[in-house]
CSV table of C-alpha atoms in Angstrom, one decimal:
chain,number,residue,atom,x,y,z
D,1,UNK,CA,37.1,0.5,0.0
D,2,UNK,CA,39.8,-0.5,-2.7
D,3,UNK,CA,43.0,-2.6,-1.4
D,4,UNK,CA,45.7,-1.6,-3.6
D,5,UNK,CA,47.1,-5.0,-5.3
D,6,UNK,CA,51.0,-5.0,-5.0
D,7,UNK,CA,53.5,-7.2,-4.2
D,8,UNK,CA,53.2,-6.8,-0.5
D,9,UNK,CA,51.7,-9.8,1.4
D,10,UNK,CA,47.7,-8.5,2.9
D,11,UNK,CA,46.8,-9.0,6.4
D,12,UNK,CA,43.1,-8.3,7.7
D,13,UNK,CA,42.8,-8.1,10.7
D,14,UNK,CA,39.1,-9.6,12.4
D,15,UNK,CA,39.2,-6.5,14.7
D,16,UNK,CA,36.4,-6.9,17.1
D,17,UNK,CA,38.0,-10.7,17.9
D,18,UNK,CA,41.0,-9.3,18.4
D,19,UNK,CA,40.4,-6.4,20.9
D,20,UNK,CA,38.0,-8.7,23.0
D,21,UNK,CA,41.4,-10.9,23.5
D,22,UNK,CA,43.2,-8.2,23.8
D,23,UNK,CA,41.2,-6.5,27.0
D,24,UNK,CA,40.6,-9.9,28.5
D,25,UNK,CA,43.5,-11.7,27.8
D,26,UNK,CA,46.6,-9.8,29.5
D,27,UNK,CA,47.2,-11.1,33.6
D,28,UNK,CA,47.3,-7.2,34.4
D,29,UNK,CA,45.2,-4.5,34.0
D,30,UNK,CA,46.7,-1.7,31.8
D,31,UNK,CA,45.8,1.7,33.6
D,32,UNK,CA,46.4,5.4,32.7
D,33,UNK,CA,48.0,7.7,35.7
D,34,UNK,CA,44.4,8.6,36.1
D,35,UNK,CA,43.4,5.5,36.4
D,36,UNK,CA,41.7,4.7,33.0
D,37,UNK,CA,41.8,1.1,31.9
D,38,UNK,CA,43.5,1.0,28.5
D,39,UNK,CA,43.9,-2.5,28.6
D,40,UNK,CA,41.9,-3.4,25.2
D,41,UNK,CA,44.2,-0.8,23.6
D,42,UNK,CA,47.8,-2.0,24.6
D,43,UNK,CA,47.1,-5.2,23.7
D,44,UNK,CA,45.5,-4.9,20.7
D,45,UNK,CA,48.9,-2.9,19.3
D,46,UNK,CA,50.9,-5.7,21.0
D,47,UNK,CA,49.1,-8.6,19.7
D,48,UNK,CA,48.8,-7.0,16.1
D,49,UNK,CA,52.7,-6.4,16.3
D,50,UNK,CA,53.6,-9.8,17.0
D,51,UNK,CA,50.9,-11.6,14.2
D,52,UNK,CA,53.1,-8.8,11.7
D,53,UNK,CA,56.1,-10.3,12.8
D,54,UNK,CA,54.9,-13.6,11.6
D,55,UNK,CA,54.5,-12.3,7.8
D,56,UNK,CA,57.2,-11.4,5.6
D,57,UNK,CA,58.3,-9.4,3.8
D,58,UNK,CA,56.4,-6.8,5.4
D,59,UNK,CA,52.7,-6.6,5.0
D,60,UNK,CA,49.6,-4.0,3.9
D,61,UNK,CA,47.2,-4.4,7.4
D,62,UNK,CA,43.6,-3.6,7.3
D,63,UNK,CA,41.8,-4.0,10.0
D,64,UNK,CA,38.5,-4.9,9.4
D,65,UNK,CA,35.5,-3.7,12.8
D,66,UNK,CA,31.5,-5.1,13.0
D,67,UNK,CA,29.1,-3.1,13.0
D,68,UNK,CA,26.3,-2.6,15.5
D,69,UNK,CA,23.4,-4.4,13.5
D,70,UNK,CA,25.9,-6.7,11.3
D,71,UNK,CA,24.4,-9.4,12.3
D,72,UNK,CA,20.8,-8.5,11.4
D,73,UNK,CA,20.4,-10.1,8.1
D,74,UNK,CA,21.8,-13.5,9.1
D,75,UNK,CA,19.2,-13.4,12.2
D,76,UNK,CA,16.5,-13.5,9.9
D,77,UNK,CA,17.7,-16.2,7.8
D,78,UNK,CA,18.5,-18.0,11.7
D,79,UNK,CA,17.1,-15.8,14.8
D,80,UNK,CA,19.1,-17.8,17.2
D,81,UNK,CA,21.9,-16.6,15.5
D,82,UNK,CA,24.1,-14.7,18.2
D,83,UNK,CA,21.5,-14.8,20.3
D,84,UNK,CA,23.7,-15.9,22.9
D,85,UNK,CA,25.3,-12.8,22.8
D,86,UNK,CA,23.3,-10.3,23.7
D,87,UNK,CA,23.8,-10.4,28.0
D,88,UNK,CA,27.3,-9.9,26.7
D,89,UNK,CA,29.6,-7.5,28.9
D,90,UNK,CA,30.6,-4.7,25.9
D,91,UNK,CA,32.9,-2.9,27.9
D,92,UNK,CA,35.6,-3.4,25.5
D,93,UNK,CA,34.0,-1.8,23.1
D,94,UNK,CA,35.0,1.2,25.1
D,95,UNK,CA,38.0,0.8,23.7
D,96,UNK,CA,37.5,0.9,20.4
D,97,UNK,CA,38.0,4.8,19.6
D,98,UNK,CA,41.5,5.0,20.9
D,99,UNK,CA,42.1,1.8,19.2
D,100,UNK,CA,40.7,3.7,15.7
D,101,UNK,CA,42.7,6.8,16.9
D,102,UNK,CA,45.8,4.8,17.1
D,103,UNK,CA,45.2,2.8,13.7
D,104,UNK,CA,45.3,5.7,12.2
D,105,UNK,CA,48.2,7.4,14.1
D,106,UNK,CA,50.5,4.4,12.8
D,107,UNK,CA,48.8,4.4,9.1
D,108,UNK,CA,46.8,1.4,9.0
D,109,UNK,CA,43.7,1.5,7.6
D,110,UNK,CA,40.2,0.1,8.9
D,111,UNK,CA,37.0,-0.6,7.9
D,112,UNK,CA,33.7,-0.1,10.1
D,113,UNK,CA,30.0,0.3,8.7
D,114,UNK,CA,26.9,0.0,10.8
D,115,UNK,CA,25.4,-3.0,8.8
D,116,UNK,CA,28.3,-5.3,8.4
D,117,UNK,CA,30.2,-8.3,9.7
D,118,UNK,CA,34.3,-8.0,10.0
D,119,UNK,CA,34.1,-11.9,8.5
D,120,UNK,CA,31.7,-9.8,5.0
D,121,UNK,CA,34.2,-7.2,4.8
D,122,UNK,CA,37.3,-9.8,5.0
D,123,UNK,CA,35.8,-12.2,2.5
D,124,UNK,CA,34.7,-9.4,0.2
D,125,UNK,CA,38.5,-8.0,0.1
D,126,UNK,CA,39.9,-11.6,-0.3
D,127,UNK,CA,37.1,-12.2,-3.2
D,128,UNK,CA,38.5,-9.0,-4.6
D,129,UNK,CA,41.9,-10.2,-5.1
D,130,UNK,CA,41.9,-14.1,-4.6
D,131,UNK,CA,45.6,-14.7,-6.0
D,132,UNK,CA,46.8,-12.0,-3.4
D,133,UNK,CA,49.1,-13.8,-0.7
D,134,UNK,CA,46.9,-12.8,2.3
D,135,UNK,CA,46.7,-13.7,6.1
D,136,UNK,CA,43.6,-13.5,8.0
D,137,UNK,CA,44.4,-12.5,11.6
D,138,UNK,CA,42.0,-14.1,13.6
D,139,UNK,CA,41.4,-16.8,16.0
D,140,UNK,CA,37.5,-17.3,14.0
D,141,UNK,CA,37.8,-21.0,12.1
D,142,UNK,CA,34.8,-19.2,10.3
D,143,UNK,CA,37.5,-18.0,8.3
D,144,UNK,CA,38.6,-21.9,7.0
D,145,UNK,CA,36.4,-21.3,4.9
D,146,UNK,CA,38.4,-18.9,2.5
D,147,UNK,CA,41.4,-20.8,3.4
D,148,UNK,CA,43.1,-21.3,-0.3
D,149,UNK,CA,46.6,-22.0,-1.8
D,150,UNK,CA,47.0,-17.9,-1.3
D,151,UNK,CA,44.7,-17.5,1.9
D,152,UNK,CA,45.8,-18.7,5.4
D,153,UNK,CA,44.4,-17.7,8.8
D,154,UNK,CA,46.6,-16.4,10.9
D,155,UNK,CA,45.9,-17.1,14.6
D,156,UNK,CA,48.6,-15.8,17.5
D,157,UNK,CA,46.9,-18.0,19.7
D,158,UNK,CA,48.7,-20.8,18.4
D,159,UNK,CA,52.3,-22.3,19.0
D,160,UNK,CA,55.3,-20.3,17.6
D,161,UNK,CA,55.6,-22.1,14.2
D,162,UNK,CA,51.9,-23.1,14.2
D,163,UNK,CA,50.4,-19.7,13.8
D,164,UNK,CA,49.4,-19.7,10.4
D,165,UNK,CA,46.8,-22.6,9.4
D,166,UNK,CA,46.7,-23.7,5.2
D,167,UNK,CA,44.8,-26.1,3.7
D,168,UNK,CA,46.7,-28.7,4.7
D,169,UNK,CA,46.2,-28.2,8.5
D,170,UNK,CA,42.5,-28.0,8.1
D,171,UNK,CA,42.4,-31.3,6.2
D,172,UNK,CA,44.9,-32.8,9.0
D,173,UNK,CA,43.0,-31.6,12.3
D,174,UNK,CA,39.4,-32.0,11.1
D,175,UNK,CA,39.8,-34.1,7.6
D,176,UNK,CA,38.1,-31.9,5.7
D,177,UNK,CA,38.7,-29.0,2.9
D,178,UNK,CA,38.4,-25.9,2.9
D,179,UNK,CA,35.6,-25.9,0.7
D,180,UNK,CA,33.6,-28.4,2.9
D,181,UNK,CA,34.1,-26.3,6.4
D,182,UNK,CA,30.7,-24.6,6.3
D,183,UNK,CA,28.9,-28.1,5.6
D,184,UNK,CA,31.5,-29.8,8.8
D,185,UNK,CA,30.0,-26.5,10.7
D,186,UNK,CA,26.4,-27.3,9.6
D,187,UNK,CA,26.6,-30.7,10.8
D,188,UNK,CA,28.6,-30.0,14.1
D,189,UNK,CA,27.2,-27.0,15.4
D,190,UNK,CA,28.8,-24.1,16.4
D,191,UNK,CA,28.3,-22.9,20.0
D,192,UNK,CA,29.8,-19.8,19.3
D,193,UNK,CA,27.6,-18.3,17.2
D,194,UNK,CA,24.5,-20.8,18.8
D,195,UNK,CA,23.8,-22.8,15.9
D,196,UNK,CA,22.6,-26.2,16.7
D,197,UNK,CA,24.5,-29.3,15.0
D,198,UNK,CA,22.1,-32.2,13.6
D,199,UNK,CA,22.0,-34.7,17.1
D,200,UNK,CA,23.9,-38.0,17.0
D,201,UNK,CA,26.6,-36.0,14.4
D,202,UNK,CA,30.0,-35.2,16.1
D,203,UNK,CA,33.0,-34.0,14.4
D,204,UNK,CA,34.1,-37.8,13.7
D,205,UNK,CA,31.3,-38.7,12.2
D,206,UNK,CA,30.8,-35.4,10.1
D,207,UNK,CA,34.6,-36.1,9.0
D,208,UNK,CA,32.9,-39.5,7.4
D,209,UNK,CA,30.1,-38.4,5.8
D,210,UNK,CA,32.2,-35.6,4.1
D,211,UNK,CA,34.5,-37.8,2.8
D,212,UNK,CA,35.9,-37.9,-0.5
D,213,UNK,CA,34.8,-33.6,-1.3
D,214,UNK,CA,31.0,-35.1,0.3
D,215,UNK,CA,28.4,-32.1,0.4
D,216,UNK,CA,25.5,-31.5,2.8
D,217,UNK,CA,23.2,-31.3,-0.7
D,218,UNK,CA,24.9,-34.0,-2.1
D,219,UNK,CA,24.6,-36.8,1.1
D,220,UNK,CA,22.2,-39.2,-0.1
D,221,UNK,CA,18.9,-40.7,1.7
D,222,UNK,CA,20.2,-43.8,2.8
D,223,UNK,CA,23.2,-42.2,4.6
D,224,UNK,CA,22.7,-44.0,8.5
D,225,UNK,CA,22.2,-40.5,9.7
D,226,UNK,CA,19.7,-40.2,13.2
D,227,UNK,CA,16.3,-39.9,13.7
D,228,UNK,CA,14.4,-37.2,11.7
D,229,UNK,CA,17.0,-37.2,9.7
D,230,UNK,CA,15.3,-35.3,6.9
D,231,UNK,CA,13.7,-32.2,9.0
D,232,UNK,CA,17.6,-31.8,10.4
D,233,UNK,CA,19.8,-32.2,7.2
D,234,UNK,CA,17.4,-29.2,5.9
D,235,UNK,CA,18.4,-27.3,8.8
D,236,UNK,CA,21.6,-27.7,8.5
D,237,UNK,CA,21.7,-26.5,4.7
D,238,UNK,CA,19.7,-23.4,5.7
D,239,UNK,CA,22.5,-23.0,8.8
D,240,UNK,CA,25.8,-23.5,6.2
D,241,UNK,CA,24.3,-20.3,4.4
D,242,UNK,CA,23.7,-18.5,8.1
D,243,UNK,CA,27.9,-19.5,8.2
């Protein structure tokens, strides 16, 4: 799939984050006169019409879908990987035809394959085109990780005028770069996706011993680190590639 390079700021849109917020995060249920939920599908077009509203001048959109077994291969490198996941109520998922239907209806294009991640896809479009001024709809902080001087996540979630997150917020909330976020993760832990941080390492402390463009392979031995400290900092490089 080739995004054409043009002028025109690129959104992708993380579309399987998106319609889970969209079917669980409106006060009312949106029914059909028959009484079909189309809740997932209202506020997916309402939430992607307010993010577009945040870019200008108007904007390419892709949205961007994972795929039934996309997390497969990073469950071999980490088998607790999404593990957490799986007693997961899907019913949005539902959704997700009419929400394919309408993409195309309106002529925004989308991405889906069996054996991929939406966060693959994204990167792999933003690695395609890296001085393309692109916006990364999602409220992931995977994503801070491609965060550049032409990449920013954009995240609806937020505060009006706090929506879209640069390098400079990154480095202001959690004092690290860009570049470093998959080493902060590492160390931290992400519950999300159930990787374990190293014990004893919160995200003040992981802010320290990153400092100054610090890297997990780079930390050296004497670093006052806890227990075991060896056995964990090795898990936590083999986690930053899982991220």
């Amino acid at each position: 799939m080739k995004v054409q390079s043009d002028q025109a700021p690129l959104v992708l849109v993380d579309g399987h984050n998106l319609l889970w917020r969209a079917y669980y995060g409106f006060p009312a249920r949106i029914k059909t006169r028959a009484g079909e939920d189309r809740t997932g599908v209202f506020g997916f077009f309402a939430l992607l019409r307010v993010a577009l509203r945040e870019v200008s001048p108007p904007a390419e959109c892709v949205a961007c879908f994972d795929g039934e077994y996309g997390a497969t291969e990073r469950q071999k490198l980490y088998p607790d990987y999404k593990r957490n996941r799986q007693d997961v109520d899907v019913t949005p998922i539902k959704s997700l035809p009419h929400v394919l239907a309408g993409l195309d209806r309106v002529g925004v294009r989308w991405f889906y394959s069996d054996d991929q991640e939406a966060d693959d896809v994204i990167a792999t479009l933003v690695a395609r085109e890296p001085a393309r001024r692109t916006f990364i709809m999602s409220g992931d902080r995977d994503f801070y990780q491609l965060v550049s001087d032409h990449v920013s996540v954009l995240n609806t979630r937020l505060k009006s005028g706090r929506r879209i997150v640069g390098q400079g917020d990154i480095r202001e909330r959690y004092g690290v770069s860009p570049a470093q976020w998959c080493d902060y993760r590492a160390l931290t832990g992400d519950a999300s996706d159930e990787i374990a941080g190293v014990p004893g390492v919160g995200p003040v402390r992981a802010m320290r011993l990153l400092a100054e463009g610090a890297t997990l392979e780079g930390l050296s031995a004497d670093v006052r680190l806890p227990r075991n400290v060896t056995r964990w900092m090795e898990d936590a490089t083999n986690w930053n590639a899982v991220l």
